[in-house]
Every structure is written in structure tokens, then in C-alpha cells.
Short mmCIF file of C-alpha atoms and ligand atoms in Angstrom, two decimals:
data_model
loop_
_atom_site.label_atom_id
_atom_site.label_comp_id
_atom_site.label_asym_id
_atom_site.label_seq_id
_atom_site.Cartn_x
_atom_site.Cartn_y
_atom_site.Cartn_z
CA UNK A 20 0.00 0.00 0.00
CA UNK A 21 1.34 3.48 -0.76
CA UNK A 22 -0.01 5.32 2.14
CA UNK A 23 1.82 2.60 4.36
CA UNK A 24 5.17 3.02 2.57
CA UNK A 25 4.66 7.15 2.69
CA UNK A 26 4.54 7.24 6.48
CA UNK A 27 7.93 5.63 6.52
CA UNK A 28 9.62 8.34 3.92
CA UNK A 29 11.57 10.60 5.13
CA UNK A 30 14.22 12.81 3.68
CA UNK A 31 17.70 10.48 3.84
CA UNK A 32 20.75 12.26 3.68
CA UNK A 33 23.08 9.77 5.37
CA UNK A 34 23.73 6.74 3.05
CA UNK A 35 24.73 3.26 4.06
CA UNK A 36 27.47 3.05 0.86
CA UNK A 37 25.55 -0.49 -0.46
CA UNK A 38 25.48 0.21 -4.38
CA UNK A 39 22.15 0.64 -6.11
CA UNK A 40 21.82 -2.31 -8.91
CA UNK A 41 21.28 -1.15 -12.51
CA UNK A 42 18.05 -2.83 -12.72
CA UNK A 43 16.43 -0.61 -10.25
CA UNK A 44 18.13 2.59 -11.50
CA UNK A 45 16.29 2.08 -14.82
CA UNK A 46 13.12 1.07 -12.33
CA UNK A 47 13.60 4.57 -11.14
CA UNK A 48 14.31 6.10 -14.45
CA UNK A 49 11.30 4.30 -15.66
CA UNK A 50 8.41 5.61 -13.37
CA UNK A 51 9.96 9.22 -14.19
CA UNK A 52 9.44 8.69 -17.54
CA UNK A 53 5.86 7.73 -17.55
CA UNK A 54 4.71 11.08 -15.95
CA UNK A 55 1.99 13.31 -16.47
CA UNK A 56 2.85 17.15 -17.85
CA UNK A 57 0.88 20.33 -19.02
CA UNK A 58 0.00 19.12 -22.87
CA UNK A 59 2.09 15.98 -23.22
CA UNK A 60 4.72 18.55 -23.69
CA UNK A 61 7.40 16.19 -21.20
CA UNK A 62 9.59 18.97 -21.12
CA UNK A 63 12.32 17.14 -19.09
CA UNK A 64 15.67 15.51 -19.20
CA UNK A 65 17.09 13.29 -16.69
CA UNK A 66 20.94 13.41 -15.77
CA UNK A 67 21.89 9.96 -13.58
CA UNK A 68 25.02 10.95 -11.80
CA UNK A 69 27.52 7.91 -10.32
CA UNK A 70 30.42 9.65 -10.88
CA UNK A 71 32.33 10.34 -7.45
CA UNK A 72 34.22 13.62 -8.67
CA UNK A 73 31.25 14.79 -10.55
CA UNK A 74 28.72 13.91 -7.30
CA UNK A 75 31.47 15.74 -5.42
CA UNK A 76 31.21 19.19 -7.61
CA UNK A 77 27.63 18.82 -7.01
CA UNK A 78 27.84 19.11 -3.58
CA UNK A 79 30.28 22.12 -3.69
CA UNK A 80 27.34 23.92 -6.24
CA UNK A 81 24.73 22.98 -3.82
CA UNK A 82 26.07 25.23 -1.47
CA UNK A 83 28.84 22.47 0.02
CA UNK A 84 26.02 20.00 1.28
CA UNK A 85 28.81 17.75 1.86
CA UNK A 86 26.15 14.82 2.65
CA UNK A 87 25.17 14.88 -1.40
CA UNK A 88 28.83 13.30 -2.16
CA UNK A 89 27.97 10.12 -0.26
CA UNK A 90 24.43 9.57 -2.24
CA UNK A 91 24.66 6.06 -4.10
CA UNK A 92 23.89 7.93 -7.29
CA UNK A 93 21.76 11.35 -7.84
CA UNK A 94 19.25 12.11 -10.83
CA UNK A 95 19.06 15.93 -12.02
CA UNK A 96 15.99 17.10 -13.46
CA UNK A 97 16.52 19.15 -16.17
CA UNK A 98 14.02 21.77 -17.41
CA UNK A 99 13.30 22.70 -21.33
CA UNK A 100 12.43 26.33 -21.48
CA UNK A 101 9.35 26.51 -23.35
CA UNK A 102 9.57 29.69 -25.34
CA UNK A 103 7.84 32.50 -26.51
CA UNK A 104 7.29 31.48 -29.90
CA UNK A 105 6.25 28.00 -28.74
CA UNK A 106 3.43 29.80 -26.65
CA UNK A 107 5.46 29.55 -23.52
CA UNK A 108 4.85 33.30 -22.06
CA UNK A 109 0.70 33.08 -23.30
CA UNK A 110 -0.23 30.10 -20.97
CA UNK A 111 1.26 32.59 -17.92
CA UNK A 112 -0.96 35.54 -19.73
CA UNK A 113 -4.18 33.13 -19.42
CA UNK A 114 -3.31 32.50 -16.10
CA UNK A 115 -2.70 35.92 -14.76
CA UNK A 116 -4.72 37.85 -16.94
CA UNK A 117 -4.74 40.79 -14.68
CA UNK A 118 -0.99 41.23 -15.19
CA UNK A 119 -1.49 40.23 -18.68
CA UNK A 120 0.72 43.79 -19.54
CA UNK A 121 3.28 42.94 -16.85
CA UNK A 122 4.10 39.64 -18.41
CA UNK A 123 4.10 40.84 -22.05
CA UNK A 124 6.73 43.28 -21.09
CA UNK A 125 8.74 41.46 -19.53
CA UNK A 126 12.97 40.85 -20.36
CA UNK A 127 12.81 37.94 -22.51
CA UNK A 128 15.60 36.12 -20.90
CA UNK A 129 14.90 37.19 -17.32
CA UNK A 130 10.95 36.02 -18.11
CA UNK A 131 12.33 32.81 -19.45
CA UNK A 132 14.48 31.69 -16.31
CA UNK A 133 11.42 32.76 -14.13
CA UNK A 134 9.32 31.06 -16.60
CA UNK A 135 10.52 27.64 -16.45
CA UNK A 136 8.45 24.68 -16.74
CA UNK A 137 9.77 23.68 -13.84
CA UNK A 138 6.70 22.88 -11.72
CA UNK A 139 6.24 20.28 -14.37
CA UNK A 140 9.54 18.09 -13.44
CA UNK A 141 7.92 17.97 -9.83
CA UNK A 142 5.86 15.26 -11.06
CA UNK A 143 8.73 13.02 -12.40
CA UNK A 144 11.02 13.70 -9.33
CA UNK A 145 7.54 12.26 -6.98
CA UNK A 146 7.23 8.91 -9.24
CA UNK A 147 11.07 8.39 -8.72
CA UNK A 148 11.34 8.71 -5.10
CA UNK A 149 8.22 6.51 -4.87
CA UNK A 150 9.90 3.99 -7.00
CA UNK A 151 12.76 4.27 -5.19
CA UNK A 152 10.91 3.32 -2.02
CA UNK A 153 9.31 0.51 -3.25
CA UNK A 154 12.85 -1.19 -3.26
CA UNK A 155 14.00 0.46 -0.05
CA UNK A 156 16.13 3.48 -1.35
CA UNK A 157 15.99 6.43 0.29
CA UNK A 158 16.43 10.40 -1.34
CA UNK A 159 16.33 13.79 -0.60
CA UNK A 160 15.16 16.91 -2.93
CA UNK A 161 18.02 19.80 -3.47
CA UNK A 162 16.73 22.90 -4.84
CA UNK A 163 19.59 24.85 -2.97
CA UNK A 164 22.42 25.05 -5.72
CA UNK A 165 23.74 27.42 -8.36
CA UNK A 166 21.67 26.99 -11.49
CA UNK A 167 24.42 28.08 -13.79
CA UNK A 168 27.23 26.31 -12.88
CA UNK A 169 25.38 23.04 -12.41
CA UNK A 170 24.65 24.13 -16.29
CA UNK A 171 27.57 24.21 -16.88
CA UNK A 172 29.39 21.17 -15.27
CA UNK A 173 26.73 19.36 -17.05
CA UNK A 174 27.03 20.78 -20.28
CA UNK A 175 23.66 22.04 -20.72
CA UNK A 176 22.38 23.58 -23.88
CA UNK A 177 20.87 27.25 -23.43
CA UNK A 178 17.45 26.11 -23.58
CA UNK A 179 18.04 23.59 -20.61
CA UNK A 180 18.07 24.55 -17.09
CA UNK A 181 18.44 21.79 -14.14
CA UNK A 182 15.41 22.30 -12.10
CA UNK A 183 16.10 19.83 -9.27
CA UNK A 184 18.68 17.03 -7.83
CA UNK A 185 17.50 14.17 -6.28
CA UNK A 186 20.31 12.00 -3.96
CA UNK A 187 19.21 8.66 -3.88
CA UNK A 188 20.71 5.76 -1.39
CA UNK A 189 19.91 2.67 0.77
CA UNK A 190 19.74 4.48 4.08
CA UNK A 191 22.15 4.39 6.92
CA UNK A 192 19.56 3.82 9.51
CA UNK A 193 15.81 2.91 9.92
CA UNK A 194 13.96 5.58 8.37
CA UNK A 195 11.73 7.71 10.41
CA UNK A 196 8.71 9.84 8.86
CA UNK A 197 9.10 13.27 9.72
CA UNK A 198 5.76 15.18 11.75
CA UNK A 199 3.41 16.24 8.62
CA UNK A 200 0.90 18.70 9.98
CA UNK A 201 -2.62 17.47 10.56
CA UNK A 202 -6.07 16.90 8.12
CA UNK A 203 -7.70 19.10 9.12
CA UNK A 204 -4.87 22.37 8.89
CA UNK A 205 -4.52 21.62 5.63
CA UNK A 206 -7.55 20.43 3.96
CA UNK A 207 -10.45 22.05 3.02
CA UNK A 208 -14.22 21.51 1.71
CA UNK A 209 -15.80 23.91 -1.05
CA UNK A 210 -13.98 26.66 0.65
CA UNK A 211 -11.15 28.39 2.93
CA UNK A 212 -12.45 27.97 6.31
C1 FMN B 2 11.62 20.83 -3.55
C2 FMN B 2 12.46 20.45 -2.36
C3 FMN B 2 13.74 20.98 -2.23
C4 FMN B 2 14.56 20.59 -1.17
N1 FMN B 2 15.86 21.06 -1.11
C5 FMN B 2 16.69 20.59 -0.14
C6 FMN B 2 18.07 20.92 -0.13
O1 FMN B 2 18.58 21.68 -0.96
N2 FMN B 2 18.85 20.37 0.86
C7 FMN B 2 18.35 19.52 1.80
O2 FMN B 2 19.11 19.06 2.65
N3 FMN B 2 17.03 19.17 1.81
C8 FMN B 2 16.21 19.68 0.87
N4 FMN B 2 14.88 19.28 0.83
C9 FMN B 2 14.36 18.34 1.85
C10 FMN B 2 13.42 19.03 2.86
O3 FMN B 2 14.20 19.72 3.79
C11 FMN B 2 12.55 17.97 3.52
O4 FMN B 2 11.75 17.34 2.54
C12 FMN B 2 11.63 18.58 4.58
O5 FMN B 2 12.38 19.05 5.68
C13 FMN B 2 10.61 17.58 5.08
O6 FMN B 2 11.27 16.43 5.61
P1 FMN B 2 10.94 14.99 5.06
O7 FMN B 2 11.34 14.94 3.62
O8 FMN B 2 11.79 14.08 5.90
O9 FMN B 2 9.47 14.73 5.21
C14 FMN B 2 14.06 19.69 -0.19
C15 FMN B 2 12.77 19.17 -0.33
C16 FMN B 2 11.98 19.52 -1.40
C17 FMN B 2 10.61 18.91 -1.53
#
């Protein structure tokens, strides 16, 4: 059962160093792949990193979260900018139609990197770390890092920006959900209150 497997998860950021098969990698890969997005538009790349000195200069562009370096093996998600001329900056128009002028006006470049699809990668990075569960791997999101120079250790194209990391391992120790807040703060019928 999901729900019984979601009040074990918990962010793991200390790794117990037993190597993550192949099989299960592409298990991971796999469940990313067969994600929802806006349009069918799957405007995503993955980046599996196993590399030691290349999971090291990850962790120095995340800020030097030294705990990243120890990961079995992370997964960047990488963003394609949807552009102007593929309708990118109109779907924000329809939804913000009261700042409809705002957006219009807006630096083209700045607008872009603001602009990213990247809410859409969200969905990949969930079906990954739920795979990953399944077979008793562990992760932890990392949205902290320098954009640009993950770009660029990766060799990005211009119209690719890495969106998220995910550092996946079998965990050091027994994991231990993490106090969500309760139903009723956070859900709500017909309206706010
Ligand atoms: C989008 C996102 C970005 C995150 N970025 C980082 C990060 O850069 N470094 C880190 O140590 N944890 C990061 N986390 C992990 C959160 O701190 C963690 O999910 C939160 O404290 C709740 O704990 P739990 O995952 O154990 O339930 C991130 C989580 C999410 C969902």
C-alpha cells in the first residue's frame, strides 16, 4: 500500500554506501518517464550521476552540502524552457490575466528563467522517489544550488536549465517519517475555512 510506505519516507541524507543495482536505477528512471505534464509537452531531461568527482562538484554547487557526495547515485531534473514562440509566455498571460501587460513586457531572458516549466519536473522527481521506495532506497530533494554552474558542469544547452537534484541511497539507519501537519490544517471543503 502506498499510504503505508509514505509514512515511513523521510528525507535520507546519510547513506549506508551499499550500491544501487542497474536494474532498479532504470526502475527509477522508468516511473519518471511515464509522468503526467501540461499538454504531453514532457519537457524534461534526466541526468543519472555515479560519478564520485562529478557527485562531489555537485555538492560544492549545492552550497557544500557535503552529505550529497555520499548519495549512491543522484538524478538531475533538467528543465526545457518553453519559449515565446512556442506559446510559452501566453499560458502565464491566461493564467494571470490581470498582469497580462506585466508579463508581455517582460525581459525575454529574465521572463524565461522565471518562466521555467519547472513545476512540471515535480511530477517526475515524486514517481522516482516513490519507486525508489518501493525497493528500499531512500532520497532527498536539493533545490539549494547554483543553477548556472550546475549548467555548466553538465554541459547544458541554453534552452536547458536543471530544475532539481535528487540524492538517492539505501539508508544508513531505519527511516523515520518526519511530523506532517494534521487533516484538518490543511484540507479544506468547497472553501477556505
Ligand atoms: C523541492 C524540495 C527541495 C529541497 N531542497 C533541499 C536541499 O537543498 N537540501 C536539503 O538538505 N534538503 C532539501 N529538501 C528536503 C526538505 O528539507 C525535507 O523534505 C523537509 O524538511 C521535510 O522532511 P521529510 O522529507 O523528511 O518529510 C528539499 C525538499 C523539497 C521537496
Amino acid at each position: 500500500m502506498l499510504l503505508n510506505l509514505l509514512k515511513k519516507r523521510c528525507s535520507v541524507r546519510k547513506f549506508s554506501g551499499k550500491e544501487v543495482s542497474e536494474e532498479i536505477i532504470d526502475y527509477i528512471l522508468e516511473a519518471g518517464r511515464l509522468s503526467p505534464s501540461g499538454g504531453n509537452e514532457q519537457p524534461w531531461k534526466f541526468v543519472v550521476i555515479k560519478d564520485k568527482g562529478i557527485k562531489k562538484k555537485v555538492s560544492q554547487i549545492a552550497y557544500n552540502q557535503t552529505w550529497i557526495e555520499n548519495a549512491d547515485f543522484l538524478i538531475v531534473l533538467i528543465t526545457r524552457i518553453v519559449t515565446d514562440e512556442e506559446g510559452g509566455r501566453d499560458i502565464q498571460k491566461a493564467r494571470f490575466p490581470e498582469i497580462e501587460a506585466e508579463i508581455e513586457s517582460m525581459d525575454k531572458d529574465l521572463y524565461s528563467k522565471l518562466n521555467q516549466e519547472e513545476h512540471q519536473t515535480k511530477i517526475p522527481g515524486t514517481h522516482m522517489v516513490l519507486a525508489a521506495l518501493e525497493h528500499g532506497i531512500g532520497s532527498t530533494w536539493i533545490s539549494y544550488f547554483k543553477v548556472n554552474e550546475l549548467s555548466k558542469l553538465l554541459g547544458l544547452p541554453e534552452e536547458y536549465l536543471p530544475s532539481e537534484i535528487i540524492a538517492f541511497g539505501y539508508p544508513k539507519t531505519e527511516m523515520k517519517a518526519t511530523k506532517k501537519k494534521k487533516k484538518d490544517e490543511v484540507v479544506f471543503y468547497n472553501n477556505f475555512f
